């Protein structure tokens, strides 16, 4: 997780955000066992007002893609199970039954660029995925 923040700072990623929503700080429980982590992380999932990012639990070992489509080249790997997402974009239909994809800085990448993961790999509720902008996450 720290590597993610360092990469983001090093890349000097500037975010233009709509500040909305408040989220409690992640607990140590969010990074532990999968069932407990999913329950805890889902409870903590939301956009933080101080940085405009979506902080949420996610499936580990999620490939990040160059564009928000499964056919797009893999650019990295999101290995952590609690991550931040800088924005959202409509894209290809995925297993969650919608077309919402979230962009993040992967834990591993060949070039340090952000990539997209489908919403079904992020523990967001379906009502959030329907319109993430409504809850303060900017559209990419």
mmCIF file with all atom_site columns, C-alpha atoms in Angstrom:
data_model
loop_
_atom_site.group_PDB
_atom_site.id
_atom_site.type_symbol
_atom_site.label_atom_id
_atom_site.label_alt_id
_atom_site.label_comp_id
_atom_site.label_asym_id
_atom_site.label_entity_id
_atom_site.label_seq_id
_atom_site.pdbx_PDB_ins_code
_atom_site.Cartn_x
_atom_site.Cartn_y
_atom_site.Cartn_z
_atom_site.occupancy
_atom_site.B_iso_or_equiv
_atom_site.pdbx_formal_charge
_atom_site.auth_seq_id
_atom_site.auth_comp_id
_atom_site.auth_asym_id
_atom_site.auth_atom_id
_atom_site.pdbx_PDB_model_num
ATOM 1   C CA . UNK A 1 1   ? 0.000   0.000   0.000   1.00 0.00 ? 1   UNK A CA 1
ATOM 2   C CA . UNK A 1 2   ? 2.854   2.380   0.821   1.00 0.00 ? 2   UNK A CA 1
ATOM 3   C CA . UNK A 1 3   ? 4.438   1.621   -2.550  1.00 0.00 ? 3   UNK A CA 1
ATOM 4   C CA . UNK A 1 4   ? 1.222   2.743   -4.185  1.00 0.00 ? 4   UNK A CA 1
ATOM 5   C CA . UNK A 1 5   ? 1.380   6.124   -2.469  1.00 0.00 ? 5   UNK A CA 1
ATOM 6   C CA . UNK A 1 6   ? 5.060   6.575   -3.311  1.00 0.00 ? 6   UNK A CA 1
ATOM 7   C CA . UNK A 1 7   ? 4.435   5.720   -6.974  1.00 0.00 ? 7   UNK A CA 1
ATOM 8   C CA . UNK A 1 8   ? 1.503   8.098   -7.087  1.00 0.00 ? 8   UNK A CA 1
ATOM 9   C CA . UNK A 1 9   ? 3.535   10.921  -5.578  1.00 0.00 ? 9   UNK A CA 1
ATOM 10  C CA . UNK A 1 10  ? 6.507   10.203  -7.817  1.00 0.00 ? 10  UNK A CA 1
ATOM 11  C CA . UNK A 1 11  ? 4.294   10.320  -10.869 1.00 0.00 ? 11  UNK A CA 1
ATOM 12  C CA . UNK A 1 12  ? 2.915   13.674  -9.653  1.00 0.00 ? 12  UNK A CA 1
ATOM 13  C CA . UNK A 1 13  ? -0.614  12.658  -10.432 1.00 0.00 ? 13  UNK A CA 1
ATOM 14  C CA . UNK A 1 14  ? -2.846  15.696  -10.090 1.00 0.00 ? 14  UNK A CA 1
ATOM 15  C CA . UNK A 1 15  ? -6.457  15.039  -9.315  1.00 0.00 ? 15  UNK A CA 1
ATOM 16  C CA . UNK A 1 16  ? -9.342  17.360  -10.048 1.00 0.00 ? 16  UNK A CA 1
ATOM 17  C CA . UNK A 1 17  ? -12.020 16.134  -7.700  1.00 0.00 ? 17  UNK A CA 1
ATOM 18  C CA . UNK A 1 18  ? -15.462 16.857  -6.462  1.00 0.00 ? 18  UNK A CA 1
ATOM 19  C CA . UNK A 1 19  ? -15.177 16.647  -2.719  1.00 0.00 ? 19  UNK A CA 1
ATOM 20  C CA . UNK A 1 20  ? -17.992 14.647  -1.214  1.00 0.00 ? 20  UNK A CA 1
ATOM 21  C CA . UNK A 1 21  ? -18.538 11.849  1.242   1.00 0.00 ? 21  UNK A CA 1
ATOM 22  C CA . UNK A 1 22  ? -16.631 10.767  4.292   1.00 0.00 ? 22  UNK A CA 1
ATOM 23  C CA . UNK A 1 23  ? -15.117 7.397   5.001   1.00 0.00 ? 23  UNK A CA 1
ATOM 24  C CA . UNK A 1 24  ? -13.663 6.016   8.169   1.00 0.00 ? 24  UNK A CA 1
ATOM 25  C CA . UNK A 1 25  ? -9.998  5.051   8.149   1.00 0.00 ? 25  UNK A CA 1
ATOM 26  C CA . UNK A 1 26  ? -9.239  1.479   7.081   1.00 0.00 ? 26  UNK A CA 1
ATOM 27  C CA . UNK A 1 27  ? -8.912  -0.972  9.916   1.00 0.00 ? 27  UNK A CA 1
ATOM 28  C CA . UNK A 1 28  ? -6.283  -3.652  10.260  1.00 0.00 ? 28  UNK A CA 1
ATOM 29  C CA . UNK A 1 29  ? -9.106  -6.149  9.797   1.00 0.00 ? 29  UNK A CA 1
ATOM 30  C CA . UNK A 1 30  ? -9.597  -4.981  6.193   1.00 0.00 ? 30  UNK A CA 1
ATOM 31  C CA . UNK A 1 31  ? -6.271  -6.517  5.210   1.00 0.00 ? 31  UNK A CA 1
ATOM 32  C CA . UNK A 1 32  ? -6.772  -9.914  6.872   1.00 0.00 ? 32  UNK A CA 1
ATOM 33  C CA . UNK A 1 33  ? -8.784  -12.995 5.945   1.00 0.00 ? 33  UNK A CA 1
ATOM 34  C CA . UNK A 1 34  ? -10.872 -12.822 2.779   1.00 0.00 ? 34  UNK A CA 1
ATOM 35  C CA . UNK A 1 35  ? -14.450 -13.179 4.181   1.00 0.00 ? 35  UNK A CA 1
ATOM 36  C CA . UNK A 1 36  ? -13.820 -10.848 7.110   1.00 0.00 ? 36  UNK A CA 1
ATOM 37  C CA . UNK A 1 37  ? -11.855 -8.470  4.909   1.00 0.00 ? 37  UNK A CA 1
ATOM 38  C CA . UNK A 1 38  ? -14.625 -8.300  2.306   1.00 0.00 ? 38  UNK A CA 1
ATOM 39  C CA . UNK A 1 39  ? -17.260 -7.549  4.959   1.00 0.00 ? 39  UNK A CA 1
ATOM 40  C CA . UNK A 1 40  ? -15.106 -4.950  6.708   1.00 0.00 ? 40  UNK A CA 1
ATOM 41  C CA . UNK A 1 41  ? -13.832 -3.358  3.514   1.00 0.00 ? 41  UNK A CA 1
ATOM 42  C CA . UNK A 1 42  ? -17.332 -3.106  2.060   1.00 0.00 ? 42  UNK A CA 1
ATOM 43  C CA . UNK A 1 43  ? -18.439 -1.301  5.213   1.00 0.00 ? 43  UNK A CA 1
ATOM 44  C CA . UNK A 1 44  ? -15.557 1.148   4.771   1.00 0.00 ? 44  UNK A CA 1
ATOM 45  C CA . UNK A 1 45  ? -15.985 1.665   1.051   1.00 0.00 ? 45  UNK A CA 1
ATOM 46  C CA . UNK A 1 46  ? -16.512 5.258   -0.093  1.00 0.00 ? 46  UNK A CA 1
ATOM 47  C CA . UNK A 1 47  ? -15.040 8.500   -1.382  1.00 0.00 ? 47  UNK A CA 1
ATOM 48  C CA . UNK A 1 48  ? -12.962 10.412  1.140   1.00 0.00 ? 48  UNK A CA 1
ATOM 49  C CA . UNK A 1 49  ? -13.492 14.160  1.237   1.00 0.00 ? 49  UNK A CA 1
ATOM 50  C CA . UNK A 1 50  ? -9.819  14.963  1.858   1.00 0.00 ? 50  UNK A CA 1
ATOM 51  C CA . UNK A 1 51  ? -8.551  13.465  -1.407  1.00 0.00 ? 51  UNK A CA 1
ATOM 52  C CA . UNK A 1 52  ? -11.602 12.707  -3.564  1.00 0.00 ? 52  UNK A CA 1
ATOM 53  C CA . UNK A 1 53  ? -10.480 9.104   -4.016  1.00 0.00 ? 53  UNK A CA 1
ATOM 54  C CA . UNK A 1 54  ? -12.580 5.999   -3.617  1.00 0.00 ? 54  UNK A CA 1
ATOM 55  C CA . UNK A 1 55  ? -11.039 3.847   -0.879  1.00 0.00 ? 55  UNK A CA 1
ATOM 56  C CA . UNK A 1 56  ? -12.388 0.344   -0.911  1.00 0.00 ? 56  UNK A CA 1
ATOM 57  C CA . UNK A 1 57  ? -11.659 -3.320  -0.503  1.00 0.00 ? 57  UNK A CA 1
ATOM 58  C CA . UNK A 1 58  ? -10.944 -5.243  -3.677  1.00 0.00 ? 58  UNK A CA 1
ATOM 59  C CA . UNK A 1 59  ? -10.072 -8.709  -4.893  1.00 0.00 ? 59  UNK A CA 1
ATOM 60  C CA . UNK A 1 60  ? -6.342  -9.381  -4.680  1.00 0.00 ? 60  UNK A CA 1
ATOM 61  C CA . UNK A 1 61  ? -4.331  -10.240 -7.775  1.00 0.00 ? 61  UNK A CA 1
ATOM 62  C CA . UNK A 1 62  ? -6.571  -8.144  -10.005 1.00 0.00 ? 62  UNK A CA 1
ATOM 63  C CA . UNK A 1 63  ? -5.008  -7.292  -13.377 1.00 0.00 ? 63  UNK A CA 1
ATOM 64  C CA . UNK A 1 64  ? -5.176  -3.631  -14.362 1.00 0.00 ? 64  UNK A CA 1
ATOM 65  C CA . UNK A 1 65  ? -5.947  -2.788  -17.971 1.00 0.00 ? 65  UNK A CA 1
ATOM 66  C CA . UNK A 1 66  ? -4.854  0.060   -20.224 1.00 0.00 ? 66  UNK A CA 1
ATOM 67  C CA . UNK A 1 67  ? -8.471  0.866   -21.123 1.00 0.00 ? 67  UNK A CA 1
ATOM 68  C CA . UNK A 1 68  ? -11.729 -0.113  -19.353 1.00 0.00 ? 68  UNK A CA 1
ATOM 69  C CA . UNK A 1 69  ? -12.315 -3.287  -21.374 1.00 0.00 ? 69  UNK A CA 1
ATOM 70  C CA . UNK A 1 70  ? -11.324 -6.918  -20.784 1.00 0.00 ? 70  UNK A CA 1
ATOM 71  C CA . UNK A 1 71  ? -9.800  -6.977  -24.275 1.00 0.00 ? 71  UNK A CA 1
ATOM 72  C CA . UNK A 1 72  ? -7.397  -4.145  -23.402 1.00 0.00 ? 72  UNK A CA 1
ATOM 73  C CA . UNK A 1 73  ? -3.755  -5.012  -22.640 1.00 0.00 ? 73  UNK A CA 1
ATOM 74  C CA . UNK A 1 74  ? -2.838  -5.765  -19.037 1.00 0.00 ? 74  UNK A CA 1
ATOM 75  C CA . UNK A 1 75  ? -0.650  -2.986  -17.634 1.00 0.00 ? 75  UNK A CA 1
ATOM 76  C CA . UNK A 1 76  ? -0.135  -4.122  -14.063 1.00 0.00 ? 76  UNK A CA 1
ATOM 77  C CA . UNK A 1 77  ? -1.361  -6.056  -11.065 1.00 0.00 ? 77  UNK A CA 1
ATOM 78  C CA . UNK A 1 78  ? -3.332  -4.831  -8.073  1.00 0.00 ? 78  UNK A CA 1
ATOM 79  C CA . UNK A 1 79  ? -2.186  -7.180  -5.315  1.00 0.00 ? 79  UNK A CA 1
ATOM 80  C CA . UNK A 1 80  ? -3.439  -5.323  -2.236  1.00 0.00 ? 80  UNK A CA 1
ATOM 81  C CA . UNK A 1 81  ? -6.951  -5.992  -0.926  1.00 0.00 ? 81  UNK A CA 1
ATOM 82  C CA . UNK A 1 82  ? -7.712  -2.420  0.200   1.00 0.00 ? 82  UNK A CA 1
ATOM 83  C CA . UNK A 1 83  ? -6.881  0.241   -2.371  1.00 0.00 ? 83  UNK A CA 1
ATOM 84  C CA . UNK A 1 84  ? -7.685  3.706   -3.623  1.00 0.00 ? 84  UNK A CA 1
ATOM 85  C CA . UNK A 1 85  ? -9.233  4.445   -6.987  1.00 0.00 ? 85  UNK A CA 1
ATOM 86  C CA . UNK A 1 86  ? -8.720  7.856   -8.586  1.00 0.00 ? 86  UNK A CA 1
ATOM 87  C CA . UNK A 1 87  ? -11.694 7.931   -10.946 1.00 0.00 ? 87  UNK A CA 1
ATOM 88  C CA . UNK A 1 88  ? -14.229 5.818   -12.829 1.00 0.00 ? 88  UNK A CA 1
ATOM 89  C CA . UNK A 1 89  ? -15.095 5.251   -16.448 1.00 0.00 ? 89  UNK A CA 1
ATOM 90  C CA . UNK A 1 90  ? -17.752 3.413   -18.420 1.00 0.00 ? 90  UNK A CA 1
ATOM 91  C CA . UNK A 1 91  ? -16.328 0.503   -20.364 1.00 0.00 ? 91  UNK A CA 1
ATOM 92  C CA . UNK A 1 92  ? -16.981 -3.095  -21.220 1.00 0.00 ? 92  UNK A CA 1
ATOM 93  C CA . UNK A 1 93  ? -19.627 -5.223  -19.556 1.00 0.00 ? 93  UNK A CA 1
ATOM 94  C CA . UNK A 1 94  ? -18.128 -7.367  -16.778 1.00 0.00 ? 94  UNK A CA 1
ATOM 95  C CA . UNK A 1 95  ? -19.202 -10.023 -14.287 1.00 0.00 ? 95  UNK A CA 1
ATOM 96  C CA . UNK A 1 96  ? -20.846 -7.433  -12.030 1.00 0.00 ? 96  UNK A CA 1
ATOM 97  C CA . UNK A 1 97  ? -23.525 -6.889  -14.671 1.00 0.00 ? 97  UNK A CA 1
ATOM 98  C CA . UNK A 1 98  ? -22.601 -3.268  -15.341 1.00 0.00 ? 98  UNK A CA 1
ATOM 99  C CA . UNK A 1 99  ? -20.011 -1.286  -17.326 1.00 0.00 ? 99  UNK A CA 1
ATOM 100 C CA . UNK A 1 100 ? -18.325 0.676   -14.512 1.00 0.00 ? 100 UNK A CA 1
ATOM 101 C CA . UNK A 1 101 ? -14.521 0.429   -14.249 1.00 0.00 ? 101 UNK A CA 1
ATOM 102 C CA . UNK A 1 102 ? -12.265 2.070   -11.642 1.00 0.00 ? 102 UNK A CA 1
ATOM 103 C CA . UNK A 1 103 ? -8.784  3.468   -12.305 1.00 0.00 ? 103 UNK A CA 1
ATOM 104 C CA . UNK A 1 104 ? -5.969  2.957   -9.833  1.00 0.00 ? 104 UNK A CA 1
ATOM 105 C CA . UNK A 1 105 ? -2.204  2.806   -9.503  1.00 0.00 ? 105 UNK A CA 1
ATOM 106 C CA . UNK A 1 106 ? -1.368  -0.917  -9.488  1.00 0.00 ? 106 UNK A CA 1
ATOM 107 C CA . UNK A 1 107 ? 1.011   -2.428  -6.944  1.00 0.00 ? 107 UNK A CA 1
ATOM 108 C CA . UNK A 1 108 ? 3.077   -3.760  -9.831  1.00 0.00 ? 108 UNK A CA 1
ATOM 109 C CA . UNK A 1 109 ? 3.372   -2.264  -13.279 1.00 0.00 ? 109 UNK A CA 1
ATOM 110 C CA . UNK A 1 110 ? 6.019   -2.098  -15.959 1.00 0.00 ? 110 UNK A CA 1
ATOM 111 C CA . UNK A 1 111 ? 5.696   1.664   -16.420 1.00 0.00 ? 111 UNK A CA 1
ATOM 112 C CA . UNK A 1 112 ? 4.056   3.022   -13.226 1.00 0.00 ? 112 UNK A CA 1
ATOM 113 C CA . UNK A 1 113 ? 0.894   4.135   -15.029 1.00 0.00 ? 113 UNK A CA 1
ATOM 114 C CA . UNK A 1 114 ? -2.598  3.796   -13.675 1.00 0.00 ? 114 UNK A CA 1
ATOM 115 C CA . UNK A 1 115 ? -4.853  1.063   -14.987 1.00 0.00 ? 115 UNK A CA 1
ATOM 116 C CA . UNK A 1 116 ? -8.514  0.044   -14.873 1.00 0.00 ? 116 UNK A CA 1
ATOM 117 C CA . UNK A 1 117 ? -10.207 -2.764  -12.963 1.00 0.00 ? 117 UNK A CA 1
ATOM 118 C CA . UNK A 1 118 ? -13.854 -3.758  -13.449 1.00 0.00 ? 118 UNK A CA 1
ATOM 119 C CA . UNK A 1 119 ? -16.268 -2.839  -10.668 1.00 0.00 ? 119 UNK A CA 1
ATOM 120 C CA . UNK A 1 120 ? -16.896 -6.509  -9.864  1.00 0.00 ? 120 UNK A CA 1
ATOM 121 C CA . UNK A 1 121 ? -13.302 -6.692  -8.545  1.00 0.00 ? 121 UNK A CA 1
ATOM 122 C CA . UNK A 1 122 ? -13.966 -3.726  -6.215  1.00 0.00 ? 122 UNK A CA 1
ATOM 123 C CA . UNK A 1 123 ? -16.282 -4.197  -3.220  1.00 0.00 ? 123 UNK A CA 1
ATOM 124 C CA . UNK A 1 124 ? -18.561 -1.286  -4.127  1.00 0.00 ? 124 UNK A CA 1
ATOM 125 C CA . UNK A 1 125 ? -22.322 -1.731  -3.814  1.00 0.00 ? 125 UNK A CA 1
ATOM 126 C CA . UNK A 1 126 ? -24.304 -1.810  -7.066  1.00 0.00 ? 126 UNK A CA 1
ATOM 127 C CA . UNK A 1 127 ? -26.034 1.495   -6.241  1.00 0.00 ? 127 UNK A CA 1
ATOM 128 C CA . UNK A 1 128 ? -22.592 3.145   -6.078  1.00 0.00 ? 128 UNK A CA 1
ATOM 129 C CA . UNK A 1 129 ? -21.483 1.563   -9.378  1.00 0.00 ? 129 UNK A CA 1
ATOM 130 C CA . UNK A 1 130 ? -24.622 2.928   -11.050 1.00 0.00 ? 130 UNK A CA 1
ATOM 131 C CA . UNK A 1 131 ? -23.304 6.521   -10.696 1.00 0.00 ? 131 UNK A CA 1
ATOM 132 C CA . UNK A 1 132 ? -20.003 6.943   -8.814  1.00 0.00 ? 132 UNK A CA 1
ATOM 133 C CA . UNK A 1 133 ? -19.982 10.688  -9.616  1.00 0.00 ? 133 UNK A CA 1
ATOM 134 C CA . UNK A 1 134 ? -23.099 11.112  -7.511  1.00 0.00 ? 134 UNK A CA 1
ATOM 135 C CA . UNK A 1 135 ? -20.995 10.071  -4.500  1.00 0.00 ? 135 UNK A CA 1
ATOM 136 C CA . UNK A 1 136 ? -18.004 12.295  -5.235  1.00 0.00 ? 136 UNK A CA 1
ATOM 137 C CA . UNK A 1 137 ? -15.748 10.174  -7.469  1.00 0.00 ? 137 UNK A CA 1
ATOM 138 C CA . UNK A 1 138 ? -14.796 11.991  -10.640 1.00 0.00 ? 138 UNK A CA 1
ATOM 139 C CA . UNK A 1 139 ? -15.248 10.461  -14.063 1.00 0.00 ? 139 UNK A CA 1
ATOM 140 C CA . UNK A 1 140 ? -11.936 9.802   -15.857 1.00 0.00 ? 140 UNK A CA 1
#
